[in-house]
PDB file of C-alpha atoms in Angstrom:
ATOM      1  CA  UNK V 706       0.000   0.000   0.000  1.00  0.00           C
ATOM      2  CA  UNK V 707       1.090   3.252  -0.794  1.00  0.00           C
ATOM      3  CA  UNK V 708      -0.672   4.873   2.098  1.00  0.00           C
ATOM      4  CA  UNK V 709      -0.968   8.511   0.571  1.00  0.00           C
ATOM      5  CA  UNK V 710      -3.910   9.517   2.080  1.00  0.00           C
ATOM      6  CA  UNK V 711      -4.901  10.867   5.730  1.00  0.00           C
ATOM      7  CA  UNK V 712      -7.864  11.477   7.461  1.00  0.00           C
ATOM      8  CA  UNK V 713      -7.583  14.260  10.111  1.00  0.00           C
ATOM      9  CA  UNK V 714     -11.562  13.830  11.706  1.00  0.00           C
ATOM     10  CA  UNK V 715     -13.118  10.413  13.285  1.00  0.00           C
ATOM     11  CA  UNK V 716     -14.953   9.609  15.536  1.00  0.00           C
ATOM     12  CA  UNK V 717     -15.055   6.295  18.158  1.00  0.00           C
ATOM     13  CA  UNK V 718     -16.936   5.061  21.074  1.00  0.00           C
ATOM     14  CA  UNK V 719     -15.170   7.570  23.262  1.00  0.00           C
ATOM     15  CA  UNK V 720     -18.558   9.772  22.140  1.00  0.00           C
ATOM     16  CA  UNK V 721     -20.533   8.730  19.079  1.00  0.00           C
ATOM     17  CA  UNK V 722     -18.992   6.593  16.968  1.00  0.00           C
ATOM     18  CA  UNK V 723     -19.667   2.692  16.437  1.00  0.00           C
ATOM     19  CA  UNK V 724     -16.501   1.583  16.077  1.00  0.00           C
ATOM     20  CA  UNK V 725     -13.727   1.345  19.157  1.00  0.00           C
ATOM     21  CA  UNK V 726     -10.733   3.857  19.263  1.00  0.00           C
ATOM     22  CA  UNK V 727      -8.448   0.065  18.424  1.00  0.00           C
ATOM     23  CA  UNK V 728     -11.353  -0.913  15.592  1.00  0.00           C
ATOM     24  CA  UNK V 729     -11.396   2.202  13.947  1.00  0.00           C
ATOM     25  CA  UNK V 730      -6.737   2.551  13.735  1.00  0.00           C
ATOM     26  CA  UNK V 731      -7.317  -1.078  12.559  1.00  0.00           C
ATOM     27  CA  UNK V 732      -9.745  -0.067   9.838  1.00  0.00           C
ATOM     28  CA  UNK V 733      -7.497   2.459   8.935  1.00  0.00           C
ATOM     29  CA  UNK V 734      -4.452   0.081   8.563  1.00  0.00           C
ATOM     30  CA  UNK V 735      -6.124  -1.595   6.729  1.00  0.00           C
ATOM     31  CA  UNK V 736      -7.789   0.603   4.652  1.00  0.00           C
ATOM     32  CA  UNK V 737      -3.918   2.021   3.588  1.00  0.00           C
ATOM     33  CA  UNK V 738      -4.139   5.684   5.357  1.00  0.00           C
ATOM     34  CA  UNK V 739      -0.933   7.009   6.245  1.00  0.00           C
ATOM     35  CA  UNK V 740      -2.169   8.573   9.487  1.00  0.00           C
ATOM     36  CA  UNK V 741      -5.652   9.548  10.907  1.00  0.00           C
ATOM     37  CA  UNK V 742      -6.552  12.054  13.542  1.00  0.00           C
ATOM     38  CA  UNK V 743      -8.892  11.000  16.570  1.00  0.00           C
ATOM     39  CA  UNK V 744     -11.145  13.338  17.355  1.00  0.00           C
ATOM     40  CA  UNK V 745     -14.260  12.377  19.711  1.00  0.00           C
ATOM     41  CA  UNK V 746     -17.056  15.266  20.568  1.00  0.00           C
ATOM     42  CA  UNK V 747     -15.230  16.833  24.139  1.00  0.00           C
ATOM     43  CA  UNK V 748     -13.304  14.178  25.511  1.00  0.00           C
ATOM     44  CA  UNK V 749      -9.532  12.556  25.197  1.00  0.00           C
ATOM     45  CA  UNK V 750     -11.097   9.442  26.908  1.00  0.00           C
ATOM     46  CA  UNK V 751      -9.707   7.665  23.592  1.00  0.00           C
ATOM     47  CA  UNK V 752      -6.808   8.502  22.780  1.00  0.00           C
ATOM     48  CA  UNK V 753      -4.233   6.157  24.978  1.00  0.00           C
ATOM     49  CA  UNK V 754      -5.696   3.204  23.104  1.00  0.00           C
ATOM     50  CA  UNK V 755      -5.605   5.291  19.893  1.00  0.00           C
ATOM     51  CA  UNK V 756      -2.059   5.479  20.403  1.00  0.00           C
ATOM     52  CA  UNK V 757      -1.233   2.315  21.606  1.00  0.00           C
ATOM     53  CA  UNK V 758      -2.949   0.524  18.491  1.00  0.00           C
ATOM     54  CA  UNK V 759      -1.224   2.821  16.125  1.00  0.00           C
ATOM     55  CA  UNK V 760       1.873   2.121  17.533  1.00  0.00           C
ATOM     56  CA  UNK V 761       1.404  -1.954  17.032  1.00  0.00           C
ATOM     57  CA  UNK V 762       0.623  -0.960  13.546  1.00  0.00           C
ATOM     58  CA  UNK V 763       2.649   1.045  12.529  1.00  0.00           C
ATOM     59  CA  UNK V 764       0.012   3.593  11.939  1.00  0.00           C
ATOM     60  CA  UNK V 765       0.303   7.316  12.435  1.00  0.00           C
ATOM     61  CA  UNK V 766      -2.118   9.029  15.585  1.00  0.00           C
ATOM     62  CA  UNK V 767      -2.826  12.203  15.865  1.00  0.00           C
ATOM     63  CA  UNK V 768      -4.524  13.430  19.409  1.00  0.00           C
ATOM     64  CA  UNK V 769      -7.218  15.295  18.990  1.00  0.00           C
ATOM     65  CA  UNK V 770     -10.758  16.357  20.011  1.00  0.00           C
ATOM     66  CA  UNK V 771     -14.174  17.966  18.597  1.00  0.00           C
ATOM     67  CA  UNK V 772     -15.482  21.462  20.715  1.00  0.00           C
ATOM     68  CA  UNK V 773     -19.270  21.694  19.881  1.00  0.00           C
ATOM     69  CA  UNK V 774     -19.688  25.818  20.517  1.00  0.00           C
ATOM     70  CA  UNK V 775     -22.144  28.527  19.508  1.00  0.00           C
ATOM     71  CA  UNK V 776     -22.303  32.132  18.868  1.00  0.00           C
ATOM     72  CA  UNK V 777     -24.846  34.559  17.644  1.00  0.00           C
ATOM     73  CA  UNK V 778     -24.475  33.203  13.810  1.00  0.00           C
ATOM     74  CA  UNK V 779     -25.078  29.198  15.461  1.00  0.00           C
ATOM     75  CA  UNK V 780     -23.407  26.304  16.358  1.00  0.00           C
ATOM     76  CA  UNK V 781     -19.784  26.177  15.079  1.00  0.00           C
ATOM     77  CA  UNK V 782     -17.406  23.157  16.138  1.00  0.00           C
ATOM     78  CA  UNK V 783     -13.297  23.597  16.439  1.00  0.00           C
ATOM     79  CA  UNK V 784     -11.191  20.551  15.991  1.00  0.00           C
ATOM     80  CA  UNK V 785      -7.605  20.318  18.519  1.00  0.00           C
ATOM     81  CA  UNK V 786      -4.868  18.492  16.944  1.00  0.00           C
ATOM     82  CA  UNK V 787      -1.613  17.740  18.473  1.00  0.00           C
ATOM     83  CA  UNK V 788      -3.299  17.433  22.416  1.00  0.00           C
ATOM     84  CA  UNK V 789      -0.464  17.327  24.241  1.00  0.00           C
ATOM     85  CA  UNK V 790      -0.148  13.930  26.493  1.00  0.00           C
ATOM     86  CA  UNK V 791       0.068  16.075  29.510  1.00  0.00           C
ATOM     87  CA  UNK V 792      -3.771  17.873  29.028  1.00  0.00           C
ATOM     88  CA  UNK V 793      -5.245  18.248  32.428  1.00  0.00           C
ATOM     89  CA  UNK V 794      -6.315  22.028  32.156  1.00  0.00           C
ATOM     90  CA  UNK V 795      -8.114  20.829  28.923  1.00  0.00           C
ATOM     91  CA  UNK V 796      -9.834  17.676  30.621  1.00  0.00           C
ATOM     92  CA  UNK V 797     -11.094  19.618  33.160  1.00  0.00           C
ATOM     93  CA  UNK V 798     -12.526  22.116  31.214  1.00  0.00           C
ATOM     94  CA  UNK V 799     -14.042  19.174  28.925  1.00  0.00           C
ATOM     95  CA  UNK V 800     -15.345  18.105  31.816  1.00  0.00           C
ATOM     96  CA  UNK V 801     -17.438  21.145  32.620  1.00  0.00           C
ATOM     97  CA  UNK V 802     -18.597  20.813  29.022  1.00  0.00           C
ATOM     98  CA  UNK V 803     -19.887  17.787  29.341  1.00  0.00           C
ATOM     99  CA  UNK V 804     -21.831  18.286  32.917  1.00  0.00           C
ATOM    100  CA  UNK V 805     -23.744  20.763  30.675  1.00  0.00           C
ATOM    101  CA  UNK V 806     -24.446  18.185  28.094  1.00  0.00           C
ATOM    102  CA  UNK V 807     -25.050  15.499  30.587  1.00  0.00           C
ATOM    103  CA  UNK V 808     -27.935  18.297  32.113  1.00  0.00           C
ATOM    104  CA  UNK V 809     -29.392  18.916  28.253  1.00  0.00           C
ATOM    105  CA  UNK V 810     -29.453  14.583  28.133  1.00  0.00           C
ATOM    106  CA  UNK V 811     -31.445  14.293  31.230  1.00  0.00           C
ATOM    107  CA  UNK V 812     -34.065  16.788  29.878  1.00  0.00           C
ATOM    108  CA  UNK V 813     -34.227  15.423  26.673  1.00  0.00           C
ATOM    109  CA  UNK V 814     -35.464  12.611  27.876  1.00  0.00           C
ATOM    110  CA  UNK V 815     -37.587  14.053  29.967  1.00  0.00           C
ATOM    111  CA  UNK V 816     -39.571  15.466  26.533  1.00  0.00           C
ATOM    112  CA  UNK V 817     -39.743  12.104  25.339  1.00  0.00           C
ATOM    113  CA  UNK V 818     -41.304  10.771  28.588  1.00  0.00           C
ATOM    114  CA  UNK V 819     -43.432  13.671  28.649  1.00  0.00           C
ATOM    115  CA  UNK V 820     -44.881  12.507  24.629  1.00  0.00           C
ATOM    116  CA  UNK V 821     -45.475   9.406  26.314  1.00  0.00           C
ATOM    117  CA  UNK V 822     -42.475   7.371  25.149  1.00  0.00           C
ATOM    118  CA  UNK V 823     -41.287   4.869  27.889  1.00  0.00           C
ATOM    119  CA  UNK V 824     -37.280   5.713  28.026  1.00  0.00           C
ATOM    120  CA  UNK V 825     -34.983   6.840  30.337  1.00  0.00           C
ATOM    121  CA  UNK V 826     -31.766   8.016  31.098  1.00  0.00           C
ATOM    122  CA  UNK V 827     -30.611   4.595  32.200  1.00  0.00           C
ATOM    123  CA  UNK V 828     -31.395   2.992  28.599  1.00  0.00           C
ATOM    124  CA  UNK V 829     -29.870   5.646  26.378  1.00  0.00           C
ATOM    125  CA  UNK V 830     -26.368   5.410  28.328  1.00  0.00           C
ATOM    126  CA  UNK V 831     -26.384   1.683  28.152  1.00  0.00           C
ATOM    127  CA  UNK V 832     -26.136   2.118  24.587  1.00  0.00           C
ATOM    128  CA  UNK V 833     -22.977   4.371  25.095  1.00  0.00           C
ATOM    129  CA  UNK V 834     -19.641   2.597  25.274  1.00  0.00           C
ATOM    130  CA  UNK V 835     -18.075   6.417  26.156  1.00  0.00           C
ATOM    131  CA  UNK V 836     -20.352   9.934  26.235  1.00  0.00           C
ATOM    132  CA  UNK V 837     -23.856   9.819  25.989  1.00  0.00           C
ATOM    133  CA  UNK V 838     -25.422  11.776  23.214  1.00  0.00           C
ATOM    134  CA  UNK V 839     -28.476  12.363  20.519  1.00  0.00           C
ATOM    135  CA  UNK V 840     -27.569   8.922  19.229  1.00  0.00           C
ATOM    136  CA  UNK V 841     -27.783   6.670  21.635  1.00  0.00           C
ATOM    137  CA  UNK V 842     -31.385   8.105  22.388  1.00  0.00           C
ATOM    138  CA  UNK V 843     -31.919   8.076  18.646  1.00  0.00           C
ATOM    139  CA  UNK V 844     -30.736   3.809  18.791  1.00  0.00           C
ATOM    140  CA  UNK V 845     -33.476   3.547  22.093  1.00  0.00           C
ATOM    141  CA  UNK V 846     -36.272   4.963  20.212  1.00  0.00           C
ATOM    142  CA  UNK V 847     -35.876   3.342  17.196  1.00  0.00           C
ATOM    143  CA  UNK V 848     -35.118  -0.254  19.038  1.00  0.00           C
ATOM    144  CA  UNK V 849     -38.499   0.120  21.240  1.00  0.00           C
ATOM    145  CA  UNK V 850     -40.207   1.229  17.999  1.00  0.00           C
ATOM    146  CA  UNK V 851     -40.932   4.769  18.913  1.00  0.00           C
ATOM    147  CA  UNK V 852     -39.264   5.903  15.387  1.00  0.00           C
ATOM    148  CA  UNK V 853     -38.410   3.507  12.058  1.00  0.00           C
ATOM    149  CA  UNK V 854     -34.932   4.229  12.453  1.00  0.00           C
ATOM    150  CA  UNK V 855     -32.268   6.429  14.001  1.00  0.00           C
ATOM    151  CA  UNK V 856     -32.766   8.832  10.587  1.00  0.00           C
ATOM    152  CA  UNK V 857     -36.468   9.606  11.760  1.00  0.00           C
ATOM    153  CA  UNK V 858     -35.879   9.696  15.356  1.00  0.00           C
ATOM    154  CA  UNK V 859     -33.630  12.916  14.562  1.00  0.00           C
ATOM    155  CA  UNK V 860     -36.136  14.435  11.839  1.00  0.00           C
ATOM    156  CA  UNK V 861     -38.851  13.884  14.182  1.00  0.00           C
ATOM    157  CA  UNK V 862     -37.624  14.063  18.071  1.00  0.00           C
ATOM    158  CA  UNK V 863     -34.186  14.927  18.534  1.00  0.00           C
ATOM    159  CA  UNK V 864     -32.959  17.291  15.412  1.00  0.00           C
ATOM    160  CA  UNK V 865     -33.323  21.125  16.029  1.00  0.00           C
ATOM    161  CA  UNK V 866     -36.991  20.725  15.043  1.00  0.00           C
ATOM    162  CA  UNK V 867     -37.772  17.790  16.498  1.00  0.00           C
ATOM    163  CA  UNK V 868     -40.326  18.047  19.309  1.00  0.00           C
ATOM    164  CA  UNK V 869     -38.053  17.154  22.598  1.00  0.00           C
ATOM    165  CA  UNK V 870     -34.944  19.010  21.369  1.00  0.00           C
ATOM    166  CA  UNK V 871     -33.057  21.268  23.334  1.00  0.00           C
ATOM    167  CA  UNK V 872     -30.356  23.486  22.310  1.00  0.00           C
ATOM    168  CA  UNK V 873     -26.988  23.044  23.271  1.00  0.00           C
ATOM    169  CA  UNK V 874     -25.548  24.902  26.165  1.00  0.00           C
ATOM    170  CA  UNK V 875     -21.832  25.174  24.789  1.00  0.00           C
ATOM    171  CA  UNK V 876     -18.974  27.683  25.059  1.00  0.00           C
ATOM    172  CA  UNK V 877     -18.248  30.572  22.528  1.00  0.00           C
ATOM    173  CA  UNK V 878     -15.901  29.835  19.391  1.00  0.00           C
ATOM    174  CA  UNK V 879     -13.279  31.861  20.611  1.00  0.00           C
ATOM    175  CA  UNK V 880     -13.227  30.743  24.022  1.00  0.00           C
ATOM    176  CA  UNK V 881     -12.599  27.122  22.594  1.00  0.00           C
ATOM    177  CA  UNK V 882      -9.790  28.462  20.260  1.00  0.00           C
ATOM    178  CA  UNK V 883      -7.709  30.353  23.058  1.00  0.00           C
ATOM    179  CA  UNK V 884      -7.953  26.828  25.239  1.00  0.00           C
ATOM    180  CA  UNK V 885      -6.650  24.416  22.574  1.00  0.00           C
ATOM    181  CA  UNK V 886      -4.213  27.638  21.350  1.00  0.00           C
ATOM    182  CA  UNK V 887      -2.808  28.166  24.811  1.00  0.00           C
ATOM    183  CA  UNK V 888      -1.636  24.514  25.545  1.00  0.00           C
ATOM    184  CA  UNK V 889      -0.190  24.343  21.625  1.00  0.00           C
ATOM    185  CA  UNK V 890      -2.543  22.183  20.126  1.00  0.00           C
ATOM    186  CA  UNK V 891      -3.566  23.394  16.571  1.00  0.00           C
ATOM    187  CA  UNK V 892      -7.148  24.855  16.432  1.00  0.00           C
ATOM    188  CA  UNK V 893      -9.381  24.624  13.568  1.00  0.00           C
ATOM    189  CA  UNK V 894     -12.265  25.454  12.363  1.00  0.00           C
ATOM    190  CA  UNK V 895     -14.148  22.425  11.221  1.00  0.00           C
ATOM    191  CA  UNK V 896     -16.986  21.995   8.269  1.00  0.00           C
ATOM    192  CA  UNK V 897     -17.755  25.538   8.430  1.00  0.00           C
ATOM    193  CA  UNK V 898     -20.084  25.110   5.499  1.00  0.00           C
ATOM    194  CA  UNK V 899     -21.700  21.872   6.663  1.00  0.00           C
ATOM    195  CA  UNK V 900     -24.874  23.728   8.175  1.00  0.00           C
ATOM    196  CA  UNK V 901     -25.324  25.787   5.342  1.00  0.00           C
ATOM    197  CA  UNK V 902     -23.727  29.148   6.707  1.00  0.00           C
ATOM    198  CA  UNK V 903     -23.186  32.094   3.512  1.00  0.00           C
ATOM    199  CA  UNK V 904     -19.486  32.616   2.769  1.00  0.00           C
ATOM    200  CA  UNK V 905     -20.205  36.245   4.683  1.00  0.00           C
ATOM    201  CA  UNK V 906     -20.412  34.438   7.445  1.00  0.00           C
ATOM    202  CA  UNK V 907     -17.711  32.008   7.404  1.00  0.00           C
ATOM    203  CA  UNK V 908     -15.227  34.740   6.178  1.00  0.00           C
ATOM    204  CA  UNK V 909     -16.637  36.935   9.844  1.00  0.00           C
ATOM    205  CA  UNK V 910     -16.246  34.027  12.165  1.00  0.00           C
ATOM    206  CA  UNK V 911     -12.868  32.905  10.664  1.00  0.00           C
ATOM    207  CA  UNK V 912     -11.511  36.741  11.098  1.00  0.00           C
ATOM    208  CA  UNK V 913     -12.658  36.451  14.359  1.00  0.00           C
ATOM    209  CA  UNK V 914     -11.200  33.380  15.217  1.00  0.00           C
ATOM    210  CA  UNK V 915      -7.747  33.886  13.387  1.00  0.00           C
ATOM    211  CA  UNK V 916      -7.203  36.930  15.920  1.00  0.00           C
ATOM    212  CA  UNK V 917      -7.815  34.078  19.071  1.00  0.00           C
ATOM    213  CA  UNK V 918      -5.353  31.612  17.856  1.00  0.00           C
ATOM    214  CA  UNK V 919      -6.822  29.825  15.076  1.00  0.00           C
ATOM    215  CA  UNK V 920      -4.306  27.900  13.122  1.00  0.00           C
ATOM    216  CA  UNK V 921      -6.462  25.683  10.361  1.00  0.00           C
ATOM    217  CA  UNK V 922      -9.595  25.661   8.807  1.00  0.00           C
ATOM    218  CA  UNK V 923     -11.118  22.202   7.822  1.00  0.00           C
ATOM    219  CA  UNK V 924     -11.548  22.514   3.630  1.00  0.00           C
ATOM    220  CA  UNK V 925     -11.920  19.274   2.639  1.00  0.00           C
ATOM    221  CA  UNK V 926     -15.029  17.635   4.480  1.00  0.00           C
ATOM    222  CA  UNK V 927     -17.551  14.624   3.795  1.00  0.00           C
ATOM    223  CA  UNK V 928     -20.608  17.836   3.800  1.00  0.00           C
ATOM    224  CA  UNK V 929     -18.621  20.102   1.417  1.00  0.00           C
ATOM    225  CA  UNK V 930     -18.624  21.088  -1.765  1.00  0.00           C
ATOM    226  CA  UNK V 931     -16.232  21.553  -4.435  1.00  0.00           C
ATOM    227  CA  UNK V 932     -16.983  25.153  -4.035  1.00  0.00           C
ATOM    228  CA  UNK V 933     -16.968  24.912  -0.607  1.00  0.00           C
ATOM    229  CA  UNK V 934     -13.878  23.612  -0.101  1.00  0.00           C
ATOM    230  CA  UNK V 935     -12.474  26.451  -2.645  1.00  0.00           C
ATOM    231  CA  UNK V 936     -14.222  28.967  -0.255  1.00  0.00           C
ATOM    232  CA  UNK V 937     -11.875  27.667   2.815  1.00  0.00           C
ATOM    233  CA  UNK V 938      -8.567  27.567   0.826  1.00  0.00           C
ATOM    234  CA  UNK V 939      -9.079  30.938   0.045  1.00  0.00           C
ATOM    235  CA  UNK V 940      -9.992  31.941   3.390  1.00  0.00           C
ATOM    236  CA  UNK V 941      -6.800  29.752   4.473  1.00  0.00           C
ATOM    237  CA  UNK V 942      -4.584  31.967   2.185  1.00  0.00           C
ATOM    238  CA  UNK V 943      -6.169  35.444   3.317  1.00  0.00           C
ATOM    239  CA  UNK V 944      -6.221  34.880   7.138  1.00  0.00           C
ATOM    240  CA  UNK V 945      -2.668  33.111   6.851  1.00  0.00           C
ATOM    241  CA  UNK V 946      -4.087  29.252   7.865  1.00  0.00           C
ATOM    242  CA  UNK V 947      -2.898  26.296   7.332  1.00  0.00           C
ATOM    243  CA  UNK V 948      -5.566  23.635   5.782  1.00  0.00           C
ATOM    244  CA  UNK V 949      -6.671  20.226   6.913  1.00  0.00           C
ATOM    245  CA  UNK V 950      -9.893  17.692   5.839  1.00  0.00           C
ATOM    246  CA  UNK V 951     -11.462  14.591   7.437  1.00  0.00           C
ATOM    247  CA  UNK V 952     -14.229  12.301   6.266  1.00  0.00           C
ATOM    248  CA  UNK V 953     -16.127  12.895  10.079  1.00  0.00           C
ATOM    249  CA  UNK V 954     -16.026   9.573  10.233  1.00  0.00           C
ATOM    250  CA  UNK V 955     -18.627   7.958  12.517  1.00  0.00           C
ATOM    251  CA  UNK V 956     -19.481   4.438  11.550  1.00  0.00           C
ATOM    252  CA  UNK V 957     -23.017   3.033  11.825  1.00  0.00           C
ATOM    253  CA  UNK V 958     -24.298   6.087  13.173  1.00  0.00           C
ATOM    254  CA  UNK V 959     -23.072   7.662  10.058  1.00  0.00           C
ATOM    255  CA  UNK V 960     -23.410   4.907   7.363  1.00  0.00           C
ATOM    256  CA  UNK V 961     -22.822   7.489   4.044  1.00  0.00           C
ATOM    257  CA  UNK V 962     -19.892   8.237   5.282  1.00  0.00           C
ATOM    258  CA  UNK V 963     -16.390   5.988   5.168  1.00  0.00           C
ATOM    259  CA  UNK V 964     -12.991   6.590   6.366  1.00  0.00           C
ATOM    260  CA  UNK V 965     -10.586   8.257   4.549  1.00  0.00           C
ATOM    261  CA  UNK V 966     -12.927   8.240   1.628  1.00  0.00           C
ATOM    262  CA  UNK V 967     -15.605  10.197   3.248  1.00  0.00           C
ATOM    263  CA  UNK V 968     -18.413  10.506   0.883  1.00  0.00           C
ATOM    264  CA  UNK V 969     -18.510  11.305  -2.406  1.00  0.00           C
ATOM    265  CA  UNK V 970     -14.661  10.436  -3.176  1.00  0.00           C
ATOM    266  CA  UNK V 971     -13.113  12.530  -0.600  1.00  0.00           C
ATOM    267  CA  UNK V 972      -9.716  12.231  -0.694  1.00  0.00           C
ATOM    268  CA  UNK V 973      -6.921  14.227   2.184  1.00  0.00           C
ATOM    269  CA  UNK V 974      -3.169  13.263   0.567  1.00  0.00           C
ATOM    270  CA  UNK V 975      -0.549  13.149   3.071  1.00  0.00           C
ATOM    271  CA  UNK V 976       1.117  16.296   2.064  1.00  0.00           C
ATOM    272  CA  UNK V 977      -2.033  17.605   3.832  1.00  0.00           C
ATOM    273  CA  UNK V 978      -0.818  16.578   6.910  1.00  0.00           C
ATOM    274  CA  UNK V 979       2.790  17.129   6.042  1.00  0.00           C
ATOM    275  CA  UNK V 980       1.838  21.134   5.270  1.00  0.00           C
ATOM    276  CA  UNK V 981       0.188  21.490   9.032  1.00  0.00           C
ATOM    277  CA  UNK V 982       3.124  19.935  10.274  1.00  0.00           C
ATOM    278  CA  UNK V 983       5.669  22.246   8.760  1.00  0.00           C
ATOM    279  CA  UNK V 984       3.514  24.904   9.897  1.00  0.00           C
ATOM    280  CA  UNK V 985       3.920  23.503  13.516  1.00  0.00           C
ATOM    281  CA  UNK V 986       7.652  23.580  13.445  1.00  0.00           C
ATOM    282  CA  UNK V 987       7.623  26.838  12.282  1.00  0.00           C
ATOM    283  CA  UNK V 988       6.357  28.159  15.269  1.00  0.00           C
ATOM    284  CA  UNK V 989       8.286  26.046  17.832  1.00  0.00           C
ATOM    285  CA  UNK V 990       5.573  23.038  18.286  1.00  0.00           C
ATOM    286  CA  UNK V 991       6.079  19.994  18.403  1.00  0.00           C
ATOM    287  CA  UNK V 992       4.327  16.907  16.243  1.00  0.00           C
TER     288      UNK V 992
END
């Protein structure tokens, strides 16, 4: 195998994915990528057996993390690469994050009670091998029959207009940025077309941002466009940002999308990786 190709965004147990943080660097062995990025929704929980299974294969591991924030324009999530090993400051605050979304899982399921669906907290984490989210309820509802699948349990319940959802209580953009920044992980600004924002508005929050820390903005992304990718490589040159892309891998709960492939063909060649690396360097990091 010529392993060309990285993917710099998955996604394991640790938070929503299907596949274990050992599964998913196998699949990725196998699969021929050079190197892949772990990066579960506010948590590190994964990334020791990340590492250790990329070491045993040979495989490159990057440690990393997904920050689910919002501002006045909506919900915008920033990737970490390069955690250090030594994160405690950042584990703590994770952990304040996720008390919040622990609070906005107990009253989500207190809606669904409240339609009349018999659920409850207990079920949905017993389908959680790490954090608890909108998919493991999603998998409870549609295994008791209260939806056909997880698809309509989000269109219907648990998306932003389903009937028992409630919004996310998450920090501000630039509050994530100057955490990962100020422990010299690289902070990036991931998908910021996938929830249809205007390129006004990606070209605002990334000014923004880039005067916080941001290093990277995600181009290449399984919910992107051609043009959208186009969009952040621009924005990339302007603001003086290096570029990365990830398929977003998630496994079942995500079954469109494949790793390192993505959907549609996406493809992230090494010198991706390679690039952000150089940039790292450059400004005394390690990687």
């Amino acid at each position: 195998m010529d392993r060309s190709l990285v993917d710099l965004h998955t996604h394991s147990t640790a938070s929503d994915g299907t596949d274990s943080p050992a599964a998913l660097v196998a699949r990725a062995h196998d699969l021929g990528l050079a190197a892949i990025a772990l990066t579960d929704h506010d948590t590190l929980a994964g990334l020791g057996e990340a590492e250790q299974a990329g070491r045993e294969r040979g495989l490159g591991i990057i440690r990393g993390c997904e920050i689910s924030t919002r501002s006045e324009a909506g919900e915008h999530h920033i990737l970490g690469l390069w955690i250090p090993a030594k994160a405690d400051a950042l584990d703590n605050w994770l952990d304040a994050v996720r008390r919040r979304r622990n609070e906005r899982n107990a009253e989500m399921v207190a809606r669904l009670r409240a339609l009349g669906f018999d659920i409850t907290l207990e079920e949905v984490r017993a389908h959680a091998s790490g954090s608890v989210g909108r998919p493991h309820m999603a998998a409870v509802l549609a295994a008791k029959g209260y939806a056909r699948d997880v698809a309509a349990a989000f269109r219907d319940y648990l998306g932003a207009d389903g009937k028992a959802y409630v919004p996310k209580r998450v920090p501000a953009p630039e509050e994530a940025v100057r955490v990962l920044a100020g422990m010299g992980a690289t902070a990036v600004l991931a998908h910021p077309f996938l929830n249809a924002a205007s390129p006004t508005d990606v070209e605002a929050l990334t000014r923004r941002l880039a005067g916080c820390g941001l290093a990277a903005i995600e181009a290449w992304h399984s919910g992107h466009s051609e043009a959208d990718t186009r969009h952040c490589v621009e924005l990339a040159r302007r603001f003086d940002l290096g570029v990365t892309g990830g398929s977003d891998y998630h496994g079942a709960n995500k079954p469109g999308i494949q790793l390192g492939t993505g959907h549609g063909g996406l493809r992230v060649p090494v010198a991706v990786l390679e690039a952000l690396q150089e940039r790292r360097r450059a400004g005394g990091l390690p990687c």
